[in-house]
PDB file of C-alpha atoms and ligand atoms in Angstrom:
ATOM      1  CA  MET A   1    -105.180  21.784  23.841  1.00  0.00           C
ATOM      2  CA  ALA A   2    -101.670  20.587  24.766  1.00  0.00           C
ATOM      3  CA  LYS A   3    -100.373  24.142  24.346  1.00  0.00           C
ATOM      4  CA  ASN A   4    -103.061  25.493  26.721  1.00  0.00           C
ATOM      5  CA  MET A   5    -102.165  22.806  29.226  1.00  0.00           C
ATOM      6  CA  ASN A   6     -98.461  23.678  28.966  1.00  0.00           C
ATOM      7  CA  ASN A   7     -99.210  27.391  29.473  1.00  0.00           C
ATOM      8  CA  HIS A   8    -101.406  26.561  32.437  1.00  0.00           C
ATOM      9  CA  LEU A   9     -98.707  24.373  34.009  1.00  0.00           C
ATOM     10  CA  GLU A  10     -96.055  27.024  33.393  1.00  0.00           C
ATOM     11  CA  ASN A  11     -98.213  29.701  35.057  1.00  0.00           C
ATOM     12  CA  LEU A  12     -98.932  27.386  37.982  1.00  0.00           C
ATOM     13  CA  GLN A  13     -95.225  26.632  38.367  1.00  0.00           C
ATOM     14  CA  LYS A  14     -94.491  30.366  38.236  1.00  0.00           C
ATOM     15  CA  ASP A  15     -97.110  31.162  40.923  1.00  0.00           C
ATOM     16  CA  ILE A  16     -95.769  28.469  43.245  1.00  0.00           C
ATOM     17  CA  PHE A  17     -92.193  29.536  42.608  1.00  0.00           C
ATOM     18  CA  LEU A  18     -92.824  33.239  43.209  1.00  0.00           C
ATOM     19  CA  LYS A  19     -94.956  32.664  46.313  1.00  0.00           C
ATOM     20  CA  ASN A  20     -92.788  30.070  48.019  1.00  0.00           C
ATOM     21  CA  ASP A  21     -89.238  30.759  46.989  1.00  0.00           C
ATOM     22  CA  GLY A  22     -88.863  34.529  47.127  1.00  0.00           C
ATOM     23  CA  TYR A  23     -87.346  34.908  43.674  1.00  0.00           C
ATOM     24  CA  GLY A  24     -88.464  37.711  41.379  1.00  0.00           C
ATOM     25  CA  VAL A  25     -90.060  37.317  37.950  1.00  0.00           C
ATOM     26  CA  PRO A  26     -86.782  38.001  36.048  1.00  0.00           C
ATOM     27  CA  ALA A  27     -85.110  35.171  37.992  1.00  0.00           C
ATOM     28  CA  PHE A  28     -87.978  32.811  37.214  1.00  0.00           C
ATOM     29  CA  ASP A  29     -87.847  33.631  33.508  1.00  0.00           C
ATOM     30  CA  ARG A  30     -84.064  33.115  33.475  1.00  0.00           C
ATOM     31  CA  MET A  31     -84.469  29.742  35.130  1.00  0.00           C
ATOM     32  CA  LEU A  32     -86.563  28.647  32.156  1.00  0.00           C
ATOM     33  CA  ASN A  33     -84.044  30.106  29.718  1.00  0.00           C
ATOM     34  CA  PRO A  34     -80.511  29.987  31.165  1.00  0.00           C
ATOM     35  CA  LEU A  35     -78.023  32.188  29.310  1.00  0.00           C
ATOM     36  CA  TYR A  36     -74.275  32.902  29.213  1.00  0.00           C
ATOM     37  CA  ARG A  37     -73.129  29.570  30.647  1.00  0.00           C
ATOM     38  CA  GLY A  38     -69.856  28.069  29.434  1.00  0.00           C
ATOM     39  CA  ALA A  39     -66.165  28.888  29.345  1.00  0.00           C
ATOM     40  CA  LEU A  40     -64.720  31.456  26.926  1.00  0.00           C
ATOM     41  CA  ALA A  41     -61.409  30.404  25.385  1.00  0.00           C
ATOM     42  CA  GLY A  42     -58.582  32.856  26.034  1.00  0.00           C
ATOM     43  CA  PRO A  43     -60.534  35.422  28.077  1.00  0.00           C
ATOM     44  CA  ASP A  44     -59.078  38.886  28.769  1.00  0.00           C
ATOM     45  CA  GLY A  45     -60.388  38.725  32.324  1.00  0.00           C
ATOM     46  CA  TYR A  46     -60.963  35.579  34.352  1.00  0.00           C
ATOM     47  CA  ALA A  47     -61.526  34.621  37.973  1.00  0.00           C
ATOM     48  CA  ARG A  48     -62.459  31.555  39.929  1.00  0.00           C
ATOM     49  CA  VAL A  49     -63.730  32.093  43.456  1.00  0.00           C
ATOM     50  CA  THR A  50     -64.973  29.548  45.995  1.00  0.00           C
ATOM     51  CA  GLY A  51     -67.596  30.896  48.371  1.00  0.00           C
ATOM     52  CA  PRO A  52     -67.979  30.035  52.067  1.00  0.00           C
ATOM     53  CA  CYS A  53     -70.626  27.449  51.070  1.00  0.00           C
ATOM     54  CA  GLY A  54     -67.958  25.533  49.091  1.00  0.00           C
ATOM     55  CA  ASP A  55     -69.413  26.308  45.669  1.00  0.00           C
ATOM     56  CA  THR A  56     -67.162  27.715  42.988  1.00  0.00           C
ATOM     57  CA  MET A  57     -67.982  30.418  40.447  1.00  0.00           C
ATOM     58  CA  GLU A  58     -65.943  31.246  37.362  1.00  0.00           C
ATOM     59  CA  ILE A  59     -66.371  34.383  35.263  1.00  0.00           C
ATOM     60  CA  PHE A  60     -64.887  34.903  31.787  1.00  0.00           C
ATOM     61  CA  LEU A  61     -64.675  38.352  30.164  1.00  0.00           C
ATOM     62  CA  ARG A  62     -63.611  39.462  26.714  1.00  0.00           C
ATOM     63  CA  PHE A  63     -63.026  43.158  26.020  1.00  0.00           C
ATOM     64  CA  ASP A  64     -63.145  45.110  22.789  1.00  0.00           C
ATOM     65  CA  HIS A  65     -61.831  48.706  22.993  1.00  0.00           C
ATOM     66  CA  ASP A  66     -62.161  48.674  26.779  1.00  0.00           C
ATOM     67  CA  ARG A  67     -65.772  47.472  26.762  1.00  0.00           C
ATOM     68  CA  ILE A  68     -66.940  43.958  27.518  1.00  0.00           C
ATOM     69  CA  ASN A  69     -68.251  42.329  24.380  1.00  0.00           C
ATOM     70  CA  GLU A  70     -68.448  38.749  25.675  1.00  0.00           C
ATOM     71  CA  ALA A  71     -69.068  37.438  29.166  1.00  0.00           C
ATOM     72  CA  SER A  72     -69.924  34.044  30.561  1.00  0.00           C
ATOM     73  CA  PHE A  73     -69.870  32.005  33.749  1.00  0.00           C
ATOM     74  CA  GLU A  74     -69.487  28.457  35.016  1.00  0.00           C
ATOM     75  CA  THR A  75     -70.320  27.089  38.418  1.00  0.00           C
ATOM     76  CA  ASP A  76     -70.390  23.761  40.212  1.00  0.00           C
ATOM     77  CA  GLY A  77     -72.960  25.212  42.593  1.00  0.00           C
ATOM     78  CA  CYS A  78     -76.699  25.150  43.015  1.00  0.00           C
ATOM     79  CA  GLY A  79     -79.366  26.391  40.613  1.00  0.00           C
ATOM     80  CA  SER A  80     -79.320  29.722  42.373  1.00  0.00           C
ATOM     81  CA  SER A  81     -75.608  30.215  41.759  1.00  0.00           C
ATOM     82  CA  ALA A  82     -76.187  29.455  38.061  1.00  0.00           C
ATOM     83  CA  LEU A  83     -78.922  32.079  37.979  1.00  0.00           C
ATOM     84  CA  CYS A  84     -76.692  34.654  39.655  1.00  0.00           C
ATOM     85  CA  GLY A  85     -73.757  33.882  37.348  1.00  0.00           C
ATOM     86  CA  SER A  86     -76.044  34.288  34.375  1.00  0.00           C
ATOM     87  CA  PHE A  87     -77.249  37.715  35.538  1.00  0.00           C
ATOM     88  CA  ALA A  88     -73.684  38.784  36.381  1.00  0.00           C
ATOM     89  CA  ALA A  89     -72.523  37.924  32.842  1.00  0.00           C
ATOM     90  CA  GLU A  90     -75.491  39.679  31.292  1.00  0.00           C
ATOM     91  CA  MET A  91     -74.973  42.805  33.387  1.00  0.00           C
ATOM     92  CA  ALA A  92     -71.290  42.912  32.416  1.00  0.00           C
ATOM     93  CA  LEU A  93     -71.980  43.080  28.673  1.00  0.00           C
ATOM     94  CA  GLY A  94     -71.215  46.456  27.079  1.00  0.00           C
ATOM     95  CA  LYS A  95     -69.693  47.915  30.231  1.00  0.00           C
ATOM     96  CA  THR A  96     -66.350  49.682  30.691  1.00  0.00           C
ATOM     97  CA  PRO A  97     -64.149  48.701  33.653  1.00  0.00           C
ATOM     98  CA  ASP A  98     -65.429  51.739  35.599  1.00  0.00           C
ATOM     99  CA  GLU A  99     -69.057  50.826  34.946  1.00  0.00           C
ATOM    100  CA  LEU A 100     -68.381  47.227  35.902  1.00  0.00           C
ATOM    101  CA  LEU A 101     -67.522  48.307  39.434  1.00  0.00           C
ATOM    102  CA  GLY A 102     -71.265  48.863  39.946  1.00  0.00           C
ATOM    103  CA  VAL A 103     -72.119  45.217  39.233  1.00  0.00           C
ATOM    104  CA  THR A 104     -72.083  43.993  42.817  1.00  0.00           C
ATOM    105  CA  GLY A 105     -73.988  41.214  44.542  1.00  0.00           C
ATOM    106  CA  ASP A 106     -76.661  43.731  45.583  1.00  0.00           C
ATOM    107  CA  ALA A 107     -77.025  44.989  42.003  1.00  0.00           C
ATOM    108  CA  ILE A 108     -77.380  41.388  40.782  1.00  0.00           C
ATOM    109  CA  LEU A 109     -80.092  40.690  43.379  1.00  0.00           C
ATOM    110  CA  GLU A 110     -81.961  43.807  42.304  1.00  0.00           C
ATOM    111  CA  LYS A 111     -81.776  42.807  38.626  1.00  0.00           C
ATOM    112  CA  MET A 112     -83.090  39.327  39.489  1.00  0.00           C
ATOM    113  CA  GLY A 113     -86.053  40.850  41.263  1.00  0.00           C
ATOM    114  CA  GLY A 114     -84.866  39.362  44.560  1.00  0.00           C
ATOM    115  CA  ALA A 115     -83.916  35.952  45.891  1.00  0.00           C
ATOM    116  CA  PRO A 116     -84.663  34.015  49.078  1.00  0.00           C
ATOM    117  CA  GLU A 117     -82.475  35.086  51.979  1.00  0.00           C
ATOM    118  CA  LYS A 118     -80.701  31.739  52.181  1.00  0.00           C
ATOM    119  CA  GLU A 119     -79.693  32.028  48.489  1.00  0.00           C
ATOM    120  CA  GLN A 120     -78.551  35.649  48.498  1.00  0.00           C
ATOM    121  CA  HIS A 121     -74.922  34.707  49.087  1.00  0.00           C
ATOM    122  CA  CYS A 122     -74.935  33.174  45.587  1.00  0.00           C
ATOM    123  CA  ALA A 123     -75.383  36.682  44.130  1.00  0.00           C
ATOM    124  CA  HIS A 124     -72.544  37.992  46.278  1.00  0.00           C
ATOM    125  CA  LEU A 125     -70.316  35.150  45.078  1.00  0.00           C
ATOM    126  CA  ALA A 126     -71.154  36.036  41.457  1.00  0.00           C
ATOM    127  CA  GLY A 127     -70.492  39.747  42.106  1.00  0.00           C
ATOM    128  CA  GLU A 128     -67.196  39.050  43.848  1.00  0.00           C
ATOM    129  CA  THR A 129     -66.050  36.730  41.049  1.00  0.00           C
ATOM    130  CA  LEU A 130     -66.942  39.362  38.455  1.00  0.00           C
ATOM    131  CA  GLN A 131     -64.898  41.986  40.309  1.00  0.00           C
ATOM    132  CA  GLU A 132     -61.955  39.552  40.534  1.00  0.00           C
ATOM    133  CA  ALA A 133     -62.201  38.903  36.788  1.00  0.00           C
ATOM    134  CA  LEU A 134     -62.107  42.668  36.224  1.00  0.00           C
ATOM    135  CA  SER A 135     -59.005  42.904  38.438  1.00  0.00           C
ATOM    136  CA  SER A 136     -57.270  40.232  36.383  1.00  0.00           C
ATOM    137  CA  TYR A 137     -58.024  42.241  33.216  1.00  0.00           C
ATOM    138  CA  MET A 138     -56.743  45.467  34.782  1.00  0.00           C
ATOM    139  CA  ILE A 139     -53.527  43.835  36.033  1.00  0.00           C
ATOM    140  CA  ASN A 140     -52.818  42.405  32.581  1.00  0.00           C
ATOM    141  CA  ASN A 141     -53.532  45.711  30.836  1.00  0.00           C
ATOM    142  CA  VAL A 142     -51.471  48.213  32.772  1.00  0.00           C
ATOM    143  CA  PRO A 143     -49.731  50.497  30.244  1.00  0.00           C
ATOM    144  CA  PRO A 144     -45.972  49.714  30.135  1.00  0.00           C
ATOM    145  CA  ASN A 145     -45.018  53.171  31.512  1.00  0.00           C
ATOM    146  CA  GLU A 146     -47.176  52.583  34.628  1.00  0.00           C
ATOM    147  CA  LYS A 147     -45.747  49.160  35.541  1.00  0.00           C
TER     148      LYS A 147
HETATM  149 FE1  FES B   1     -73.428  28.521  47.504  1.00  0.00          FE
HETATM  150 FE2  FES B   1     -75.391  28.784  45.757  1.00  0.00          FE
HETATM  151  S1  FES B   1     -75.425  27.692  47.644  1.00  0.00           S
HETATM  152  S2  FES B   1     -73.402  29.591  45.652  1.00  0.00           S
END
């Protein structure tokens, strides 16, 4: 009985959320199960970017043979920025630096299934921070003969 009630409430919450807020189903599911949050010690790539809204996003990347094998985020921002950071970290996993260039704010929004217009800048902040973290990795890994 309690389980049925919980399922019913979860479905109701999902309906209200999807109708009123403009997020997609993947974003809703991630909200219930946030992933990839927390700092990585000694990352190979790292960036901290403050968006025009004043919120800050951090992205941590660890590479293994030029592919990302660990990624995470932190933010002091809203729930939406946490969602976007989570998708950015997830989308980074397994990618090479070249492939990572495709993980932009627009790609994050598409993966989330959309977001309300007023929250879309959160995805662009996550995408920009990810690209900055990639740059920090690239700068630190220039072969000695190319420096
Ligand atoms: Fe600025 Fe979410 S409101 S990142």
